[in-house]
Coordinates of C-alpha atoms in Angstrom, one line a residue:
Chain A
X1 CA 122.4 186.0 130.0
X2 CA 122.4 188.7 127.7
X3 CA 124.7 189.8 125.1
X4 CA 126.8 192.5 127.4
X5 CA 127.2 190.3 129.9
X6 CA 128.8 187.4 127.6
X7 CA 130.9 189.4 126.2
X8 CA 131.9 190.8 129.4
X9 CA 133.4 187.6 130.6
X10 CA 134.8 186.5 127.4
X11 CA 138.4 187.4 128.1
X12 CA 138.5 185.4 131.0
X13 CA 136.9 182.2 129.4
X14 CA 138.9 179.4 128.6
X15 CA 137.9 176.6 126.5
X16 CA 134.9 175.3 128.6
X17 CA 131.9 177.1 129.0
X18 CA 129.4 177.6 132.0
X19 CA 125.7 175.9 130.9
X20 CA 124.3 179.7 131.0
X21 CA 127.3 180.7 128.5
X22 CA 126.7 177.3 126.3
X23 CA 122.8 178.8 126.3
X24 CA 123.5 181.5 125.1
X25 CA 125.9 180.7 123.0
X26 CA 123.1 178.8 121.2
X27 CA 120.8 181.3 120.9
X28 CA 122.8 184.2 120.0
X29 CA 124.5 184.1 116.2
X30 CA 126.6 187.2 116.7
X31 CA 128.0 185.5 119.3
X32 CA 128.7 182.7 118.5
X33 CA 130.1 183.8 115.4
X34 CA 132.5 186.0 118.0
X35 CA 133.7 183.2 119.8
X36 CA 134.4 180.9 116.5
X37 CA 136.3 183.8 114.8
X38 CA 138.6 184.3 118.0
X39 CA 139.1 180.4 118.0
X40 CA 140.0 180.5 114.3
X41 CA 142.3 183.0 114.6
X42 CA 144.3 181.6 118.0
X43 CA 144.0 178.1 116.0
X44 CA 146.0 179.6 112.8
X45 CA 148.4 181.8 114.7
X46 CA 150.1 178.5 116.5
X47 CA 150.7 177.7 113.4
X48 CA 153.4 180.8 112.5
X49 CA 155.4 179.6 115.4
X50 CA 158.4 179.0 113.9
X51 CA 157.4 179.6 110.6
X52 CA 160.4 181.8 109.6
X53 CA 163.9 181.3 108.4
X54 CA 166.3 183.8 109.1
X55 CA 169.7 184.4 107.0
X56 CA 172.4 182.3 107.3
X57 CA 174.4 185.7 107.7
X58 CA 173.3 185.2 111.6
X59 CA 174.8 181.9 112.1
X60 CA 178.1 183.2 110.5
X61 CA 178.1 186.0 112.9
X62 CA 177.4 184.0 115.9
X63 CA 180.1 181.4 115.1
X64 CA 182.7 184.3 114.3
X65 CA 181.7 185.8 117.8
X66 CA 182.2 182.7 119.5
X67 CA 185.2 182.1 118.2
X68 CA 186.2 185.7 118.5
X69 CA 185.4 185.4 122.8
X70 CA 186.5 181.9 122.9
X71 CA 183.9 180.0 123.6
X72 CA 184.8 177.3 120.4
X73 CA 187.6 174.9 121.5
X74 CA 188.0 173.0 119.0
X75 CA 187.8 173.4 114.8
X76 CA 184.9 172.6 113.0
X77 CA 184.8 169.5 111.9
X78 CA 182.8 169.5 108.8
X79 CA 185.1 171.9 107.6
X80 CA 188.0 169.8 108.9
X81 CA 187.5 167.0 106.6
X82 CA 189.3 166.4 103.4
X83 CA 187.8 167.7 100.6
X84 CA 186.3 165.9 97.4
X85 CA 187.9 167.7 95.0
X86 CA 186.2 166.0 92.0
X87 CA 182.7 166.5 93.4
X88 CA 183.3 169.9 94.3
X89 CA 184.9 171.0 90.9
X90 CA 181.3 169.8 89.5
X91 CA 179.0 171.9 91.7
X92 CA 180.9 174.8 92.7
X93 CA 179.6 176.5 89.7
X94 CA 176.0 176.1 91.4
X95 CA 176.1 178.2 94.1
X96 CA 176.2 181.5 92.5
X97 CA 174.0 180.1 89.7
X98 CA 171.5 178.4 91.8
X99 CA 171.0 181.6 93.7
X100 CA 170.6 184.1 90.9
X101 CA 168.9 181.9 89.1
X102 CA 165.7 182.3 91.9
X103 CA 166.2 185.4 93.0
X104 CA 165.9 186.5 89.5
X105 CA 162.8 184.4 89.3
X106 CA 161.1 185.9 91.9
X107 CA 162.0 189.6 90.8
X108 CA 160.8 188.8 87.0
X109 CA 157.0 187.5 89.0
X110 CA 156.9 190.3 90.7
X111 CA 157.3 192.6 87.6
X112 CA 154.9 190.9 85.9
X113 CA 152.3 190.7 88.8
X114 CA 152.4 187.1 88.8
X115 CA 150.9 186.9 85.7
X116 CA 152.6 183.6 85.0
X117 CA 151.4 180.4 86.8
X118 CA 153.8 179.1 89.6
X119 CA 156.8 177.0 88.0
X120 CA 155.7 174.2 90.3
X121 CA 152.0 173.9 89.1
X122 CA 153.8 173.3 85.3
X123 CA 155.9 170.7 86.4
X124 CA 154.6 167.1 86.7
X125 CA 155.3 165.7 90.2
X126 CA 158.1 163.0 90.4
X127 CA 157.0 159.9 90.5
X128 CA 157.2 158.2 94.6
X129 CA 158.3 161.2 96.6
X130 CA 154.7 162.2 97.8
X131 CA 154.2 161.8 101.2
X132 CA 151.4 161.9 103.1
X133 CA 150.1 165.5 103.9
X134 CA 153.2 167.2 102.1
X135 CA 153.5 168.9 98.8
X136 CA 155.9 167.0 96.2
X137 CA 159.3 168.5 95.7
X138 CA 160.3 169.6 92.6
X139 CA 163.4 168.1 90.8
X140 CA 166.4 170.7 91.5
X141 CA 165.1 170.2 95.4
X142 CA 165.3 166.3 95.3
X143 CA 169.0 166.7 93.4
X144 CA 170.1 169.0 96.0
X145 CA 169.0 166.7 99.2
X146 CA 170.7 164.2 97.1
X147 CA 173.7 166.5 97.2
X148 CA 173.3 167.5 100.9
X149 CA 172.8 163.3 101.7
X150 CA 175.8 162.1 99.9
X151 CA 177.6 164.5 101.4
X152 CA 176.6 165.7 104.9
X153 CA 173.3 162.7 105.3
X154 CA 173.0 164.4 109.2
X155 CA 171.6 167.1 107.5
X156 CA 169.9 165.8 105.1
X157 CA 166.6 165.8 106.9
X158 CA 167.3 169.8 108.0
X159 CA 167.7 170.5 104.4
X160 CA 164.3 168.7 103.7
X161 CA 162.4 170.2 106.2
X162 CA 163.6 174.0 105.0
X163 CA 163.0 173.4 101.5
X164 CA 159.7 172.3 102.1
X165 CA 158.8 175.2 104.6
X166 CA 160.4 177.5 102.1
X167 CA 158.6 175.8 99.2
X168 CA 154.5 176.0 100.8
X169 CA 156.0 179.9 102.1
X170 CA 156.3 180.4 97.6
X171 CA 152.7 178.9 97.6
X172 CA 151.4 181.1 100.6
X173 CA 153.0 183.8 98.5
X174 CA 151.8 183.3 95.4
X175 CA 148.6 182.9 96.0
X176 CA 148.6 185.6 97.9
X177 CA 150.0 188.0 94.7
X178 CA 147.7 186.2 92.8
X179 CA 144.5 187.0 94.3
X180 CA 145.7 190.9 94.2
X181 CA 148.4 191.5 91.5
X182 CA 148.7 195.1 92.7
X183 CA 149.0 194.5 96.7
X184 CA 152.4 195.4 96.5
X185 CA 153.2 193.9 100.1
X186 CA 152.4 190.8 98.8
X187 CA 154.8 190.9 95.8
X188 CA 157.4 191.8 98.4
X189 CA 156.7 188.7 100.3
X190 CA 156.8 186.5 97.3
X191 CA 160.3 188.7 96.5
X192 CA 161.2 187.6 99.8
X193 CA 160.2 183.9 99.7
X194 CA 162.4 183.5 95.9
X195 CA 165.1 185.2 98.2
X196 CA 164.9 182.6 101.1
X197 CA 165.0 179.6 98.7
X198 CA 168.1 181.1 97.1
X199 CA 169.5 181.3 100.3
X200 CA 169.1 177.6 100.8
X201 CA 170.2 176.9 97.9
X202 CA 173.5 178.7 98.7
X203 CA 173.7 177.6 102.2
X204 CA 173.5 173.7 100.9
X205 CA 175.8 173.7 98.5
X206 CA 178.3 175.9 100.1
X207 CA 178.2 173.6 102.8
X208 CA 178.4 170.3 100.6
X209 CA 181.7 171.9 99.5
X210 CA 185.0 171.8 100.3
Chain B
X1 CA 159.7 155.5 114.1
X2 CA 156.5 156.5 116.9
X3 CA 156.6 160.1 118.2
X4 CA 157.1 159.3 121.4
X5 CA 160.6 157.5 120.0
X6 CA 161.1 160.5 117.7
X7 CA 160.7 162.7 120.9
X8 CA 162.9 161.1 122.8
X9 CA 165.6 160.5 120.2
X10 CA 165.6 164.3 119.5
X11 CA 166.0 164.7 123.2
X12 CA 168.6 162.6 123.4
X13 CA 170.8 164.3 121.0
X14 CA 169.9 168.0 122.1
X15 CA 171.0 166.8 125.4
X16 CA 174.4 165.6 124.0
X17 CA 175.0 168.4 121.9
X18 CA 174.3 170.5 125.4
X19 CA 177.5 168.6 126.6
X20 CA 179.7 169.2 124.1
X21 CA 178.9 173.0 123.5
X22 CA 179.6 173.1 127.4
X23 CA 183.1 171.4 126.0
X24 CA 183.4 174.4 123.5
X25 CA 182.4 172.0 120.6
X26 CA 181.6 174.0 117.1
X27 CA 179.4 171.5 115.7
X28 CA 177.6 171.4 118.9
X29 CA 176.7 174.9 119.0
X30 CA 175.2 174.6 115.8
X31 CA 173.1 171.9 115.9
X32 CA 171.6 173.9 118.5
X33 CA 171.4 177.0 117.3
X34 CA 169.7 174.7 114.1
X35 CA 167.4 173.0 116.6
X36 CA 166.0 176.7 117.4
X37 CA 166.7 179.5 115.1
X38 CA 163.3 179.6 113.3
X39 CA 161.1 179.4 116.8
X40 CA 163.3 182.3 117.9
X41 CA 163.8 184.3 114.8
X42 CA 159.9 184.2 114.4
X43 CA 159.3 185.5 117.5
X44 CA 162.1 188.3 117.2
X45 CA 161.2 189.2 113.4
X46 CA 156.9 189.6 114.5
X47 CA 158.1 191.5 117.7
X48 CA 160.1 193.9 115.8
X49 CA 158.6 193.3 112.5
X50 CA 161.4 194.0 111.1
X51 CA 164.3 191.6 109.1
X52 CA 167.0 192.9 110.3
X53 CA 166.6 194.3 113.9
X54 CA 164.9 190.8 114.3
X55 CA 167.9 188.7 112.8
X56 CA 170.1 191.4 115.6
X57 CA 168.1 190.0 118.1
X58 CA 168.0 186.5 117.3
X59 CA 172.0 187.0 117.0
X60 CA 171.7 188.6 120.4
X61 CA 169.6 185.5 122.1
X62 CA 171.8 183.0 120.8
X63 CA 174.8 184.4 122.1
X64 CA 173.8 185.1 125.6
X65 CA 172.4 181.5 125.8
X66 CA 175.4 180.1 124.1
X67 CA 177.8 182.3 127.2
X68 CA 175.7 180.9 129.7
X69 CA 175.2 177.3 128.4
X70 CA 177.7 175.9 131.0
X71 CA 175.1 177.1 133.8
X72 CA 172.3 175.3 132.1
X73 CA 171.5 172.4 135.3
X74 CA 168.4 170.8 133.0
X75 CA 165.9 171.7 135.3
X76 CA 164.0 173.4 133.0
X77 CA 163.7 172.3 129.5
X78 CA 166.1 173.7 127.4
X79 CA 163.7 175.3 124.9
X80 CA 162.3 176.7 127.9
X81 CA 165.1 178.5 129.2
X82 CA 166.0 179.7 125.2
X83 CA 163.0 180.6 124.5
X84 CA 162.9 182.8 128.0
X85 CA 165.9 184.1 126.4
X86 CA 165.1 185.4 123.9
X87 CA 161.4 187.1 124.9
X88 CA 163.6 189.2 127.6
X89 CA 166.3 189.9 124.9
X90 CA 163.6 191.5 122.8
X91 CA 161.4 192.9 125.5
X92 CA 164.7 194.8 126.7
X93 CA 165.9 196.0 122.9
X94 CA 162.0 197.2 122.7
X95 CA 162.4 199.1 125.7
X96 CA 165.6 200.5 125.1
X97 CA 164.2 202.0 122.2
X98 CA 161.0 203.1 124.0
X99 CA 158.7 201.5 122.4
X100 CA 155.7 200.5 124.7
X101 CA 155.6 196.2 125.7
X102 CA 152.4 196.4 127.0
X103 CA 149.9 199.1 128.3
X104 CA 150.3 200.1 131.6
X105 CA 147.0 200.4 132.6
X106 CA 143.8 199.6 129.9
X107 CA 142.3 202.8 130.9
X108 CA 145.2 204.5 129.2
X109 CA 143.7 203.0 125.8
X110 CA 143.1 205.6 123.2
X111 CA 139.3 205.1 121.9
X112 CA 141.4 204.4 118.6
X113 CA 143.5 201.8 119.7
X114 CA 140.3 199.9 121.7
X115 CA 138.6 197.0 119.6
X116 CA 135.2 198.7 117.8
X117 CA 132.0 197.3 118.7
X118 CA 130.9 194.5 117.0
X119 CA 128.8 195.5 113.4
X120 CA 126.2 192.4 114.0
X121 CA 124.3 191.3 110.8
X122 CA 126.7 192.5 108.3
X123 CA 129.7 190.5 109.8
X124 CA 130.1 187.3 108.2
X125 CA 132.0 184.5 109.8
X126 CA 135.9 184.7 109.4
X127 CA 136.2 181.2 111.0
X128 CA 138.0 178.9 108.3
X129 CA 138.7 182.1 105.6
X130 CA 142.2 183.2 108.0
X131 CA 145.5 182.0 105.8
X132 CA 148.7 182.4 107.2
X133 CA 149.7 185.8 105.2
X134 CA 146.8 187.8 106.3
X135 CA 146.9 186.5 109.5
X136 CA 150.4 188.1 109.2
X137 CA 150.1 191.4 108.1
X138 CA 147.3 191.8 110.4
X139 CA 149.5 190.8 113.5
X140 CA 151.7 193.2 112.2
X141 CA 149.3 196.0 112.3
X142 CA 148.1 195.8 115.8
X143 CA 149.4 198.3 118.4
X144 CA 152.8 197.1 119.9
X145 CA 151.5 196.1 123.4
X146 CA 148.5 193.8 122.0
X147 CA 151.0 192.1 119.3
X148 CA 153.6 191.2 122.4
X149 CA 150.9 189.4 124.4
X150 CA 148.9 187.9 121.3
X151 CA 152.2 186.3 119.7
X152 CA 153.6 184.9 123.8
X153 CA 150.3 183.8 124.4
X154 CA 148.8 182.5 121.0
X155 CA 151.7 182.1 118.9
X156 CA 154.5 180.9 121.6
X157 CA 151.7 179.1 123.9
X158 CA 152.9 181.0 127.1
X159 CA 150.3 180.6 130.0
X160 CA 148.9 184.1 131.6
X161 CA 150.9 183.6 134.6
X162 CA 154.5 183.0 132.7
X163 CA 153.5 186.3 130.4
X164 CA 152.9 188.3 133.4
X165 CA 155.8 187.2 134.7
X166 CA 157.7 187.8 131.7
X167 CA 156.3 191.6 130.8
X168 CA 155.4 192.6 134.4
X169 CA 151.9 192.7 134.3
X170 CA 149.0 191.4 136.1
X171 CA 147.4 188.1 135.1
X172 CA 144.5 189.7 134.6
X173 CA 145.9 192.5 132.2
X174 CA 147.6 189.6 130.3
X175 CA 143.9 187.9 129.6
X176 CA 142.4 191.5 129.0
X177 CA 145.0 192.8 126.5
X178 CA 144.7 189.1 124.7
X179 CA 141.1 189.2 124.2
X180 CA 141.5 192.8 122.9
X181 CA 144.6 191.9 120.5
X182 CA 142.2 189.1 119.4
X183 CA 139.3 191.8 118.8
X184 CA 141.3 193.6 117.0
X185 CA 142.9 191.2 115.1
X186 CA 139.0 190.1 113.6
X187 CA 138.3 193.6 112.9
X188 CA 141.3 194.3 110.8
X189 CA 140.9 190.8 108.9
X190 CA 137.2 191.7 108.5
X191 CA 138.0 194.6 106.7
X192 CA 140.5 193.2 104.7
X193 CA 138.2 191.1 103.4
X194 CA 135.6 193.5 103.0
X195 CA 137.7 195.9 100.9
X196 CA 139.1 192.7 98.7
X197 CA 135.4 191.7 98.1
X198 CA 134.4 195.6 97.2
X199 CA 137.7 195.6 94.5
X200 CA 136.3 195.4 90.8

């Protein structure tokens, strides 16, 4: 089998190969090399499914049109529920300072180019909240899940799960802005990531209040 | 808890909250539209790569599936039909806009828009050097009808036959127009990396 003639098939080839393919896929570097890059790259792009949070704007604006066409029947419960008035006098002030306080972050790394190392690498990891596989969280995180779990502990494990896809997309970006301080796209994705925490932030403790 | 447990616990409650949205029940809707927003937002915001048509869109899905949630029977699985949803949502706001889902025929490819010929010796291995942001940007750079059937097929793990379905094209365009959004794909991250590694 030649070369051509491979490389004719390959769109049609699924994972298995024919013994003539396997042949010549062991005597021919350029392609084998072919058919591992095409598997690396299907391999990493299952892994951007889902991979993206949007606003919480959208949910607003689909709960405001279902309520505007009628399809809610009944009043939200969460926001039905007496408030803790002492609890939400102490971290009202949060919510706007959480969020500026990030988004601010992010825009002072990306004018500077991300000179500075990542707030996370200068911060020791707390003590027993490794797990397996995941990156540690930082403190502000674990005292907002503690917030989120005292207060709504159904979402608790939502919270946990954006803040850590949130968090490794600050890492993706980072590095990212590291390895070329002048790529310009990827200071607007780090922008964007500092953005998307805040957001959390905001979302979280909105919620947690009354 | 075992995954299969986890599984079927998760199952268990997006089935009830399928019930009570049915009922009208706020909290209900949510949880679902939490269950789902990032599979489906990902997939509107690297169709349109752009925040806020794709955030439109997602809007758009959810809202459609939330009006028709009292037809939902279960026979299908209801990521399945969401996730439908939203693909023909988007496919129909990219058509209504003109912009092309998929070529109609792959003799209709411009000589600039085909995968170049492999460079041989020169071309190292990308295998295990593709992270997640170039493999990004370089989605976002391929021609419209390659990115649709690379991110159904390889990011949304549609078969052929369900993307041919869904875009109306043959099977055998859907395989064609993969391998060449893959091709591509290489040959922009090969010369990312090139021009990276020729930077001072």
């Amino acid at each position: 089998m030649t070369c051509e003639e491979f490389e004719r098939v390959l769109p049609e080839l699924g994972d298995g190969h024919t013994i003539e393919q396997e042949a010549h896929l062991k005597s021919c570097s350029a392609c084998s090399d072919l058919v591992a890059d095409l598997n690396a790259i299907s391999q990493q792009a299952r892994l951007l499914q889902g991979s993206e949070e949007p606003s919480p704007w959208v949910w607003n604006s689909i709960e405001v049109a279902l309520q505007q066409e009628g399809l809610i029947r009944q009043p939200h419960l969460a926001r039905s529920q007496p408030p803790a008035p002492l609890l939400g006098w102490k971290l009202r002030w949060l919510v706007p300072a959480a969020a500026m306080f990030l988004v601010a972050f992010g825009v002072l790394m990306f004018q500077r180019g991300t000179g500075q190392p990542p707030v996370a690498e200068q911060q020791p990891p707390p003590v027993g909240v490794e797990t397996a596989g995941l990156q540690p969280m930082a403190g502000d995180d674990l005292q907002l899940l503690k917030t989120v779990g005292e207060r709504m502990p159904s979402m608790r494990a939502e919270y946990e799960a954006n803040l850590r896809s949130v968090n490794a997309y600050i890492r993706d970006a980072e590095q990212s802005a590291h390895s070329d301080p002048n790529d310009e796209v990827a200071q607007q994705y780090l922008r964007n990531a500092y953005e998307q925490k805040a957001m959390v932030y905001e979302m979280a403790l909105d919620r947690s209040l009354p | 808890m075992t995954d299969a447990k986890k599984q079927q616990s998760n199952k268990l409650s997006e089935a009830e909250a399928i019930e009570r949205a049915k009922l009208g029940d706020a909290e209900a809707f949510e949880a679902l539209y939490n269950l789902h927003k990032r599979r489906v937002y990902s997939l509107c915001l690297r169709m349109t790569a752009n925040t806020a048509a794709a955030e439109d869109l997602t809007q758009e899905a959810f809202l459609q599936l939330f009006r028709k949630i009292g037809t939902f029977r279960g026979e299908s699985a209801f990521s399945t039909w969401l996730h439908r949803m939203s693909v023909n949502v988007v496919l129909m706001q990219l058509r209504k806009k003109g912009l092309p889902v998929v070529s109609l025929e792959e003799t209709m490819e411009t000589e600039e828009d085909a995968p170049r010929k492999e460079l041989g010796a020169e071309d190292a291995r990308l295998a295990g050097s593709v992270d997640r942001m170039q493999l990004q940007r370089s989605i976002a750079a391929l021609p419209p009808g390659y990115r649709m059937i690379f991110l159904l097929h390889d990011v949304e793990g549609y078969e052929h036959n369900e993307i041919a379905e869904m875009v109306g094209c043959s099977i055998g365009n859907s395989k064609s127009q993969l391998h060449k959004a893959r091709m591509k794909l290489r040959e922009i991250l090969k010369t990312s990396r090139a021009e990276k590694a020729a930077k001072p």
